[in-house]
Each structure stands twice: as C-alpha cells, then as structure tokens.
PDB file of C-alpha atoms and ligand atoms in Angstrom:
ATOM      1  CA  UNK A   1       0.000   0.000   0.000  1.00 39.00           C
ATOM      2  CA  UNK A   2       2.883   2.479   1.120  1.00 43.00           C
ATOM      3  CA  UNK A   3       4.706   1.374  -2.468  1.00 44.00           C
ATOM      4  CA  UNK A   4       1.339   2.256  -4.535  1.00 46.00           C
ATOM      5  CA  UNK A   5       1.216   5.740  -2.493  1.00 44.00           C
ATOM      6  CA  UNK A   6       5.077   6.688  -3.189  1.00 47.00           C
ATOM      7  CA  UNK A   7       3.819   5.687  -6.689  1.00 47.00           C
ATOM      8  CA  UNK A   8       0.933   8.223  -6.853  1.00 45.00           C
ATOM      9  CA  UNK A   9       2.936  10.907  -5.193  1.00 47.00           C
ATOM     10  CA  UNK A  10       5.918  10.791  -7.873  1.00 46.00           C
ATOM     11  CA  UNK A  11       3.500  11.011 -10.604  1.00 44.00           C
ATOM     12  CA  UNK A  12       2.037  14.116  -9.143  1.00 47.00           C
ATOM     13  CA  UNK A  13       5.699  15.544  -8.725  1.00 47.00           C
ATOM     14  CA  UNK A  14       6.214  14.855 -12.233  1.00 45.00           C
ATOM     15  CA  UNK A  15       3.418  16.601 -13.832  1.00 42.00           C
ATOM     16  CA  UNK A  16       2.887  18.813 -11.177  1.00 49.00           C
ATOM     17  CA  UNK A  17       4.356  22.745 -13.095  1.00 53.00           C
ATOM     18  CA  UNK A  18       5.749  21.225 -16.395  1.00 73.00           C
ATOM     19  CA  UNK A  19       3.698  23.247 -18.021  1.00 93.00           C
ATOM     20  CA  UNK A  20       2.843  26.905 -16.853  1.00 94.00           C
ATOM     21  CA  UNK A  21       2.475  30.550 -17.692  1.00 95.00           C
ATOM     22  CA  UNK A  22       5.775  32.560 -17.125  1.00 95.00           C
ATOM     23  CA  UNK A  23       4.827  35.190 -15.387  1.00 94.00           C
ATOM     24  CA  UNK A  24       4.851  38.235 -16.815  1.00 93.00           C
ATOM     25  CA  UNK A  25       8.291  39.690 -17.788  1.00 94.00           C
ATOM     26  CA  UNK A  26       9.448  36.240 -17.744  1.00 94.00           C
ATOM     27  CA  UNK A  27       8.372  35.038 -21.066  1.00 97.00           C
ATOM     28  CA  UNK A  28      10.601  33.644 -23.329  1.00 98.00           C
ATOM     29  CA  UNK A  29      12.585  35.657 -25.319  1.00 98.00           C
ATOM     30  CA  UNK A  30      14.548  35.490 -28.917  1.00 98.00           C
ATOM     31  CA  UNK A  31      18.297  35.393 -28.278  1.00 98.00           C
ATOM     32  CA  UNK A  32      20.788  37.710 -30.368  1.00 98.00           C
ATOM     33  CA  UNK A  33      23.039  35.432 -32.503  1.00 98.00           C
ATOM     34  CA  UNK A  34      26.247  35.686 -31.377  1.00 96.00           C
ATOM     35  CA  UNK A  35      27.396  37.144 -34.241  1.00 97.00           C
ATOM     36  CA  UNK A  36      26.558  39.040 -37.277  1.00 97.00           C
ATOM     37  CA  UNK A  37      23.693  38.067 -39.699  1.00 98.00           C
ATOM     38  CA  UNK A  38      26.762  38.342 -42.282  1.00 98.00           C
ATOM     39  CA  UNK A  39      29.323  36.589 -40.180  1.00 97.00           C
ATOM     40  CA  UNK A  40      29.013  33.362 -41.475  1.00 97.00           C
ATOM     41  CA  UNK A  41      28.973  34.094 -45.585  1.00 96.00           C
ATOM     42  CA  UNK A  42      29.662  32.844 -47.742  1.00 96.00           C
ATOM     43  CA  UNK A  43      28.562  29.427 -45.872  1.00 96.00           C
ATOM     44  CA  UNK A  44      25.602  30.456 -44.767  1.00 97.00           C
ATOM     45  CA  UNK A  45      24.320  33.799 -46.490  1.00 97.00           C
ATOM     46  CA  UNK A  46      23.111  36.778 -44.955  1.00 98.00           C
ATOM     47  CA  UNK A  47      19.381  36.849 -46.369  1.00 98.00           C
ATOM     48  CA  UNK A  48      19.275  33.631 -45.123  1.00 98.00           C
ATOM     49  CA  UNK A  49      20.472  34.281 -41.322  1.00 98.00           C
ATOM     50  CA  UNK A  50      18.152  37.467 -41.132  1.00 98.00           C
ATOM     51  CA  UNK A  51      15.063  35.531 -42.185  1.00 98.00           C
ATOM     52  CA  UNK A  52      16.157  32.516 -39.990  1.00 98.00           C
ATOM     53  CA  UNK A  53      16.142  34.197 -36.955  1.00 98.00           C
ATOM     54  CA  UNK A  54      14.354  37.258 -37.348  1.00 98.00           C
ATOM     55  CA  UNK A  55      11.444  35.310 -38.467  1.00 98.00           C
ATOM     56  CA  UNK A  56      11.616  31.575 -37.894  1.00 98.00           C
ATOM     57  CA  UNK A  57      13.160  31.750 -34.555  1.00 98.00           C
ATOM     58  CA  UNK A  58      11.260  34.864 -33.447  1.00 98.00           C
ATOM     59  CA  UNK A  59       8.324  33.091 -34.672  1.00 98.00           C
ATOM     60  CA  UNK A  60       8.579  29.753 -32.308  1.00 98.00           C
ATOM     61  CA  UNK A  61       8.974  31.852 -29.460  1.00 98.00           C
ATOM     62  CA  UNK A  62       6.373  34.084 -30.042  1.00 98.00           C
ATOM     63  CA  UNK A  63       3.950  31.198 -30.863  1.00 98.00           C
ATOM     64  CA  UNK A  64       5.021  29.058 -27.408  1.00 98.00           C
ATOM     65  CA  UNK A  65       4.475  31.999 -25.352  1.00 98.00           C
ATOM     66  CA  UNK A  66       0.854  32.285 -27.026  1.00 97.00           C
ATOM     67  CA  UNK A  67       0.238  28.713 -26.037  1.00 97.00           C
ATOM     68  CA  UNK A  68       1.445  28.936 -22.627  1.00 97.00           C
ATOM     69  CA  UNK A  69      -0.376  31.891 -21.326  1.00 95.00           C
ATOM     70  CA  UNK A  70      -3.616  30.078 -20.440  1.00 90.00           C
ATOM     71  CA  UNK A  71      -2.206  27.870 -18.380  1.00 94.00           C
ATOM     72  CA  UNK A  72      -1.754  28.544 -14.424  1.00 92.00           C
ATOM     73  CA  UNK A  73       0.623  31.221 -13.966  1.00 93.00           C
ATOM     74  CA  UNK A  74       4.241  29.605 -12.547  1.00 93.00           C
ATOM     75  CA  UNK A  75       5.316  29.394  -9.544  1.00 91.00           C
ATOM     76  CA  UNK A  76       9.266  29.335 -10.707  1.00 91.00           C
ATOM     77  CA  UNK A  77      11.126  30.125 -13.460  1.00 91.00           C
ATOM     78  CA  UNK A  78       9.865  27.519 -16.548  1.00 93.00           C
ATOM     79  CA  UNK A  79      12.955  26.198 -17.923  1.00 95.00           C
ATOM     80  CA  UNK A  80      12.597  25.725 -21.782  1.00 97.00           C
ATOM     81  CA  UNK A  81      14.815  22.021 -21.377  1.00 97.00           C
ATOM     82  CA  UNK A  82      12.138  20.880 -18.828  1.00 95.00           C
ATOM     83  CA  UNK A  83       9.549  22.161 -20.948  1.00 96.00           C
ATOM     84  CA  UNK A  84      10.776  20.065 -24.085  1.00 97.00           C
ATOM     85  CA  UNK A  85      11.522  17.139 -22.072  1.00 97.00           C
ATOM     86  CA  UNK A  86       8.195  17.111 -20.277  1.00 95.00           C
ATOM     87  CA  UNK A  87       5.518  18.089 -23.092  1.00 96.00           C
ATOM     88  CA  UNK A  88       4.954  14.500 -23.992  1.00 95.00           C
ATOM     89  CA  UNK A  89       3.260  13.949 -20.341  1.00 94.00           C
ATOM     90  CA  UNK A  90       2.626  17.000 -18.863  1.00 94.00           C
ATOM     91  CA  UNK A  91      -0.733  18.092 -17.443  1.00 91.00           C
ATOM     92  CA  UNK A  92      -2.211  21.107 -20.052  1.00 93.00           C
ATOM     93  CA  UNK A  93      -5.315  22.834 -19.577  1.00 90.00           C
ATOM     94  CA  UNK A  94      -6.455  21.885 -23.115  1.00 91.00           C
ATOM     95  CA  UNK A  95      -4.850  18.538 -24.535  1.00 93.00           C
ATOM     96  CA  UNK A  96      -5.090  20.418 -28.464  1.00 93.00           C
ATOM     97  CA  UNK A  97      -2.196  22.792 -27.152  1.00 95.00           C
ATOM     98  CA  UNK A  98       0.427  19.556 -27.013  1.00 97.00           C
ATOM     99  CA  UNK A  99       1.226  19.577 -30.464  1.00 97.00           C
ATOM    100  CA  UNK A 100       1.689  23.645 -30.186  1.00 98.00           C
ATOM    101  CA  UNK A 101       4.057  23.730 -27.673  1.00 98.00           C
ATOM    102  CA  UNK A 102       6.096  20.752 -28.895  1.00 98.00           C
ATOM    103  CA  UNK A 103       6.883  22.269 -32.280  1.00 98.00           C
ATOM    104  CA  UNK A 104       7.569  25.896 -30.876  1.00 98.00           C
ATOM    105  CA  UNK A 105       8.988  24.682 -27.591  1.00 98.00           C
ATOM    106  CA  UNK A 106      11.439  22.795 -29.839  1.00 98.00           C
ATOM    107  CA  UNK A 107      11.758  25.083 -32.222  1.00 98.00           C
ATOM    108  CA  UNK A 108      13.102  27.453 -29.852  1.00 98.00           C
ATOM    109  CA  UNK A 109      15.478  25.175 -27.975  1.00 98.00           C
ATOM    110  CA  UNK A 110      16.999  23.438 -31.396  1.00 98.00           C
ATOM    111  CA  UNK A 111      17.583  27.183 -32.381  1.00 98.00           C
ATOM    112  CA  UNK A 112      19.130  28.466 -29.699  1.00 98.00           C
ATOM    113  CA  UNK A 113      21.235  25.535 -30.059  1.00 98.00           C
ATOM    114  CA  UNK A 114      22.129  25.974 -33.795  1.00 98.00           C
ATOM    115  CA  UNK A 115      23.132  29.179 -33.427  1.00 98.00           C
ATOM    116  CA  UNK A 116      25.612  28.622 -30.583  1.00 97.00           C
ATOM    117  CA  UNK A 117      27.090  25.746 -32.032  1.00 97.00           C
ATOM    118  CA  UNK A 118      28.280  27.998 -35.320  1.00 97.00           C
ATOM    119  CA  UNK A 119      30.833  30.731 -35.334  1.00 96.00           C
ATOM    120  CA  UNK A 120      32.545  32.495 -38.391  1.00 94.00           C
ATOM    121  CA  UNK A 121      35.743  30.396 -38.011  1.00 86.00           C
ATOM    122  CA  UNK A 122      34.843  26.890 -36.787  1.00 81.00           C
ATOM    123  CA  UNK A 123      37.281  25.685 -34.098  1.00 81.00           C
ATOM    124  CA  UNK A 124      38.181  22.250 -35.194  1.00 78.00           C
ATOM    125  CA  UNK A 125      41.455  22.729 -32.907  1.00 80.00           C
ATOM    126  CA  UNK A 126      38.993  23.417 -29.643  1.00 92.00           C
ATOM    127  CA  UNK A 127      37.587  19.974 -29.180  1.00 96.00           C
ATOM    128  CA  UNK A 128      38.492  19.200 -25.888  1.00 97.00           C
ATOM    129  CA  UNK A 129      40.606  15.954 -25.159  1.00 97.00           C
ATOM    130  CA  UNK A 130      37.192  14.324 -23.514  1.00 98.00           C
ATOM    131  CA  UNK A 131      35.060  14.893 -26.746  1.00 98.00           C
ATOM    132  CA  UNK A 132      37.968  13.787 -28.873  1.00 97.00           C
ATOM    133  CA  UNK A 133      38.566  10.502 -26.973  1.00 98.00           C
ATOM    134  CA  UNK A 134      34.968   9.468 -26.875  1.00 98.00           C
ATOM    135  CA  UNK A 135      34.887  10.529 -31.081  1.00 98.00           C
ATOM    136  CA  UNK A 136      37.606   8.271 -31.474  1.00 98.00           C
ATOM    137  CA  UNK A 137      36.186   5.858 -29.569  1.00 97.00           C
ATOM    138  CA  UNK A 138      32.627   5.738 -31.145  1.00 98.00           C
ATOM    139  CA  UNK A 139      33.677   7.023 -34.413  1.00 98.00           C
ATOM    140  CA  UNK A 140      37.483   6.520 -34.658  1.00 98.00           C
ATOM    141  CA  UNK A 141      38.009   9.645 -36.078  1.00 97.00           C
ATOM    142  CA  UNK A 142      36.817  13.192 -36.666  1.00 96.00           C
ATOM    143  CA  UNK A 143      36.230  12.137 -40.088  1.00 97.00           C
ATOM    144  CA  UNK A 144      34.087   8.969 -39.662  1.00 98.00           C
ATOM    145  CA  UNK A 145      32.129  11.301 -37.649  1.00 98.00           C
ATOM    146  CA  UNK A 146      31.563  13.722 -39.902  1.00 98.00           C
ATOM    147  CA  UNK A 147      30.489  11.299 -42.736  1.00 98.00           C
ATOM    148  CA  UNK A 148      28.093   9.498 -40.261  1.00 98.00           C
ATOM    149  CA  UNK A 149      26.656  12.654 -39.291  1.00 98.00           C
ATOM    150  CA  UNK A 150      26.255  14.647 -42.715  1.00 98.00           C
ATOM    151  CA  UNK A 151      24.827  11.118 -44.171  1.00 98.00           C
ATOM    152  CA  UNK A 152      22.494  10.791 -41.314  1.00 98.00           C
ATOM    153  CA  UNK A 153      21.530  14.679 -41.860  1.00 98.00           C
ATOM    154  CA  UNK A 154      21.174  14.072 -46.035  1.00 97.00           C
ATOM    155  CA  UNK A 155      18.868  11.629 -45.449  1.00 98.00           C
ATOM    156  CA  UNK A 156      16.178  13.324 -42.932  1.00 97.00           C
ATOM    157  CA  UNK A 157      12.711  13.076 -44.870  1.00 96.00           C
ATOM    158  CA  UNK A 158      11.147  16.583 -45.107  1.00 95.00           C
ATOM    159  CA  UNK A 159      11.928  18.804 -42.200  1.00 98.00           C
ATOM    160  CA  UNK A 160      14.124  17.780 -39.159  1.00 98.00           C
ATOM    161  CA  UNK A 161      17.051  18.016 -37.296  1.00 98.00           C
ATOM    162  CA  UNK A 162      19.913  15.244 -37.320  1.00 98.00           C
ATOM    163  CA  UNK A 163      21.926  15.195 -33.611  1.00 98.00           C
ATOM    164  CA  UNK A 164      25.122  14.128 -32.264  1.00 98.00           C
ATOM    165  CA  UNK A 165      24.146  12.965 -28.766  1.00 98.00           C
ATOM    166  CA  UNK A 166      24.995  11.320 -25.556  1.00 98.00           C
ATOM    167  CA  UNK A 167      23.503   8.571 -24.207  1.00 98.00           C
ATOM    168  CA  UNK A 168      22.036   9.490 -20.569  1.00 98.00           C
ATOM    169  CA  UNK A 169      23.681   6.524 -19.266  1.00 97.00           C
ATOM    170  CA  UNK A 170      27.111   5.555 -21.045  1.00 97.00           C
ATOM    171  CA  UNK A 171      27.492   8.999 -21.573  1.00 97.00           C
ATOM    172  CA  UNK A 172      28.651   6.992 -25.129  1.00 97.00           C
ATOM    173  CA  UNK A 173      28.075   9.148 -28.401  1.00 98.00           C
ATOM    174  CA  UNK A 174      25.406   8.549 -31.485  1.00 98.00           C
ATOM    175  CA  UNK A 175      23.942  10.324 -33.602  1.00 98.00           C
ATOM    176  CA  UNK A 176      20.056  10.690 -34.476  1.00 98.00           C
ATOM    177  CA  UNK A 177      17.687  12.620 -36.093  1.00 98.00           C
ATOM    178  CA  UNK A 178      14.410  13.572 -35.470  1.00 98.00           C
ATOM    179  CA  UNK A 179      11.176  15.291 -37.740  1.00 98.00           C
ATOM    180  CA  UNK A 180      10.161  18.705 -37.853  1.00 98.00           C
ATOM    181  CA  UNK A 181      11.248  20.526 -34.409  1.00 98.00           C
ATOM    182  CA  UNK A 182      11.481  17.518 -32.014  1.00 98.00           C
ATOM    183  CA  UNK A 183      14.368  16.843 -30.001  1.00 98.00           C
ATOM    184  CA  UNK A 184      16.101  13.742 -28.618  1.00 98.00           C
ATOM    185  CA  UNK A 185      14.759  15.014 -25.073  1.00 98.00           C
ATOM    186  CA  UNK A 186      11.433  14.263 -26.029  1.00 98.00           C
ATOM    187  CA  UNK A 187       8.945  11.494 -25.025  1.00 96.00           C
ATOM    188  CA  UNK A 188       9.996   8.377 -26.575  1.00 97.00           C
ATOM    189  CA  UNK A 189       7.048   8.020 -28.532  1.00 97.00           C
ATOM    190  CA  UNK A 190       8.102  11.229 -30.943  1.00 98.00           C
ATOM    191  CA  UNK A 191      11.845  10.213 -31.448  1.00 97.00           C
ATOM    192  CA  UNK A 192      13.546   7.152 -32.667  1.00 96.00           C
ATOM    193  CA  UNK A 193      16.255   7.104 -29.920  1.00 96.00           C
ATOM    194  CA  UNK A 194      16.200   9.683 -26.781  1.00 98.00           C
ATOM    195  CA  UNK A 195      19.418  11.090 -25.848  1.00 98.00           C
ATOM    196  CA  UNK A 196      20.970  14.501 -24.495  1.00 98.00           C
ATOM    197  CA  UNK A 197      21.786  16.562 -27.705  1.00 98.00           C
ATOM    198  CA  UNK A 198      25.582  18.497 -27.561  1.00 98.00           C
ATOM    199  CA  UNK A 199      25.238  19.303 -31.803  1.00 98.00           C
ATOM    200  CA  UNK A 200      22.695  19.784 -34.163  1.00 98.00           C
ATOM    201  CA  UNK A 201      22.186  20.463 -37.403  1.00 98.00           C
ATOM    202  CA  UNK A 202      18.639  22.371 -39.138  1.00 98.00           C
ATOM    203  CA  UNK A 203      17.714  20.694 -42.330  1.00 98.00           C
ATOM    204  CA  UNK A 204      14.843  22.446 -43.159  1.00 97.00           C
ATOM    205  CA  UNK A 205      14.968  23.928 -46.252  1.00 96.00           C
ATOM    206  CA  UNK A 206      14.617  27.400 -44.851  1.00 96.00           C
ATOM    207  CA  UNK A 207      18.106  26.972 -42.937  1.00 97.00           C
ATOM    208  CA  UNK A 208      20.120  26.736 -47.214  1.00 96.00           C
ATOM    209  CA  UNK A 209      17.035  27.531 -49.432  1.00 96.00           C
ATOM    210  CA  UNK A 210      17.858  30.941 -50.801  1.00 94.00           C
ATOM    211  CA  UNK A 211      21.438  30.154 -51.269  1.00 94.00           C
ATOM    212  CA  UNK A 212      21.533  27.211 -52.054  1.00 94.00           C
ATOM    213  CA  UNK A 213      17.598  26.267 -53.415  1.00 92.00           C
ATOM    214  CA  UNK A 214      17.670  22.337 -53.396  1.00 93.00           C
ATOM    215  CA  UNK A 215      21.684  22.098 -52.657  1.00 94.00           C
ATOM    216  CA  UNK A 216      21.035  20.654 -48.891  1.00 95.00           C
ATOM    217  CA  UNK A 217      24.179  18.434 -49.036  1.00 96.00           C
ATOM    218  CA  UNK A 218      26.290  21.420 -50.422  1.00 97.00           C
ATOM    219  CA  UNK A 219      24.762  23.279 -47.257  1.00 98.00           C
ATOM    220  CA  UNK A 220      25.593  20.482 -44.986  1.00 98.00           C
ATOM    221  CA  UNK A 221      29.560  20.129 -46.221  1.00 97.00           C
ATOM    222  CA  UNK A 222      29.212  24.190 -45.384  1.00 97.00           C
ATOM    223  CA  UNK A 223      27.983  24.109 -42.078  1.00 97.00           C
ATOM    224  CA  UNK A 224      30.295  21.282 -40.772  1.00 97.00           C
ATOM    225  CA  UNK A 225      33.130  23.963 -41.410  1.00 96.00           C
ATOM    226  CA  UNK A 226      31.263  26.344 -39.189  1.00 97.00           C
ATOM    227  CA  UNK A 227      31.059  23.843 -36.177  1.00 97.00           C
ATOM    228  CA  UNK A 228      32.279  25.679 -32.533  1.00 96.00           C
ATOM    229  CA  UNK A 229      33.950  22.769 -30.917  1.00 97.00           C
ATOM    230  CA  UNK A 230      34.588  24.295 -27.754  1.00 96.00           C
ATOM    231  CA  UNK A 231      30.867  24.808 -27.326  1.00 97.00           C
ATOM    232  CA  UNK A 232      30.113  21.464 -28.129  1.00 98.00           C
ATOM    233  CA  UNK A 233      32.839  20.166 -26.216  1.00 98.00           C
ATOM    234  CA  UNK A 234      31.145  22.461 -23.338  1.00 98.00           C
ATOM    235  CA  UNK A 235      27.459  20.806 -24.054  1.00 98.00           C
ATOM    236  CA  UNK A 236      29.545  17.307 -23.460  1.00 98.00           C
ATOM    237  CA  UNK A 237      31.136  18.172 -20.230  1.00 98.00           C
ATOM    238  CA  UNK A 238      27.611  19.492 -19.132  1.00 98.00           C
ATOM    239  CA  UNK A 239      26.375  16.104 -20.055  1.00 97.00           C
ATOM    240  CA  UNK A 240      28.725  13.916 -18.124  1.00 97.00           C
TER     241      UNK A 240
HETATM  242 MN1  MN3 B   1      15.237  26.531 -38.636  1.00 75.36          MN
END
C-alpha cells in the first residue's frame, strides 16, 4: 500500500508545473546570434540568417508563449529544457495545445542551439581531449564522424534536425535525427532514440534555401566547417 502511495505521489511531482504561464516579464525571449547576420557568408548567407532568426526563430517563441499563457501562472522560473523534455506527459489545460508547444517549444530550444554551435571560423582545434577521446572511440576519427553525421543529416525526410548525442547513461556518443522541431529530449514516442543533444544540425529547407535552393548536401559540407567545438565540447562536459 505504502509502495502504490510513493507511486501516486511521484507522478504528481512529475506533472505537477511542467507546463505553466511565465509570469509576466518572464516570457521567453529570442536570443541575439552571437554574431553578425553576415558573419558566417559565404557558408551560410546573410538573407538567409536574417530571415532565420528574425522570423523563424522569433516566430517559435512568439507562438510558445501564445500557447502557454492560459495555463496557471508559474510558480518558478519555466525552464525551456524541462519544458521540451516534459511536453509528452505533462498536465495542459487543453490537450489540443500539445502539439503547439512541442513544435515551438522545440523550435526554440533546437535554435538556440544551432546558433551557438556555429561561429565564423569553426574551431576544429577546440575539441576538448574528452570529446575527442569518446569521437575516437565511437567514431574513430573526426572524419568517420563527420560522414556518419552529414549522411544521417542528407537523409532526414522533409523537415528535421539530425543530432550528435549522448547517451544518458554511457554517456557513449550517437547520432540521431528527429522530424520537424522535435528533439532527442522528447517522449519516446516522438523520437527514434532519446538522448541529451551536444550538436545539431537544421535541415529544413529554410536553414540553405535561398542560397543554395535544393543544394542541402552542399549546405551540410558548409555548415560542418562552421562547427564551434569548444561549445560542443562544453554541451559534453555538461552532459557527463
Ligand atoms: Mn530553422
């Protein structure tokens, strides 16, 4: 009877403020890139940076703070990684907002991702020695992981995201991909393999389309030269 009770009582805790209203002020807010819309030409053109972010990106986070101001206001700060590991469960005040604030919730959090994890130079000499041993390990080299990982990306259906990611566990590397703007922190029933995402890549067609119209693999051999390893080598430490 006790073990049923402890059972009850940790579902509550895990529903319980998943999702909630930021209170006002507190809504979520588009980031700056961290750099210039033209930083990262020719790669990754200007137009298409500006309309990226200034629309796309502004767009998710204005539509996920739409959806989440009906519900009960929050009691603490609503952290957008809870939120997109949580919207497959969580309690909502009206079940037809799920699907809303698992695209935009996941739209902003990929984003704010894929923007950090570029800068104008790449920094292939800023892996950190931990990244680079568990690439060689899972990979062998820096190379086999980028061919994994740009195939993996080529071959997302549609719209999506492809992921280098850490098992929760093993803390052992893989790489995924997932449709539209899910995440690997999502419920299990949305993604083919749930893991903690250090690197991602957008392949909708509105991350390469004006530049490079149907070109996504020409995008793709662009963008790995763009990679900041010493953030993703920081989203691995966090991870560990
Ligand atoms: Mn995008």
């Amino acid at each position: 009877m006790k073990a049923l009770a402890f059972v009850c009582v940790c579902g509550f805790l895990i529903t319980v403020d998943a999702v909630c209203a930021p209170r006002p002020g507190s809504e979520f807010t588009l980031p700056d890139l961290p750099y210039g819309a033209n930083a990262l030409e020719p790669s990754i053109d200007t137009e298409t940076m500006v309309t990226h972010h200034d629309k796309h990106h502004a767009g998710y986070v204005r539509n996920l703070n739409a959806a989440l101001a009906d519900e009960k206001p929050c009691r603490k700060p609503l952290k957008l990684r809870e939120l997109v590991e949580k919207i497959g469960t969580a309690k909502l005040s009206d079940e037809s907002k799920r699907t809303t604030i698992r695209n935009n919730a996941g739209g902003h959090f990929n984003h704010e991702m894929y923007w950090k994890i570029m800068s104008p130079e790449g920094s292939q000499n800023d892996i950190s020695r931990d990244l680079s041993a568990a690439i060689a390990t899972k990979f062998g080299s820096l190379e086999a992981l980028r061919d994994e990982f740009l195939g993996a990306a080529g071959k997302v259906f549609g719209s999506g995201w492809a992921w280098l990611c850490m098992d929760f566990e093993l803390k052992d590397l893989m790489i995924t991909s997932t449709a539209n703007q899910d995440n690997p922190l999502m419920d299990a029933k949305w993604v083919d393999q749930r893991c903690n995402p250090i690197l991602g890549v957008d392949v909708w067609e509105h991350a390469y389309y004006l530049k490079r119209k149907s070109a996504r693999a020409d995008y793709l051999e662009a963008f790995w030269t763009l990679i900041n390893w010493e953030e993703v080598s920081a989203n691995y430490a966090d991870g560990l």
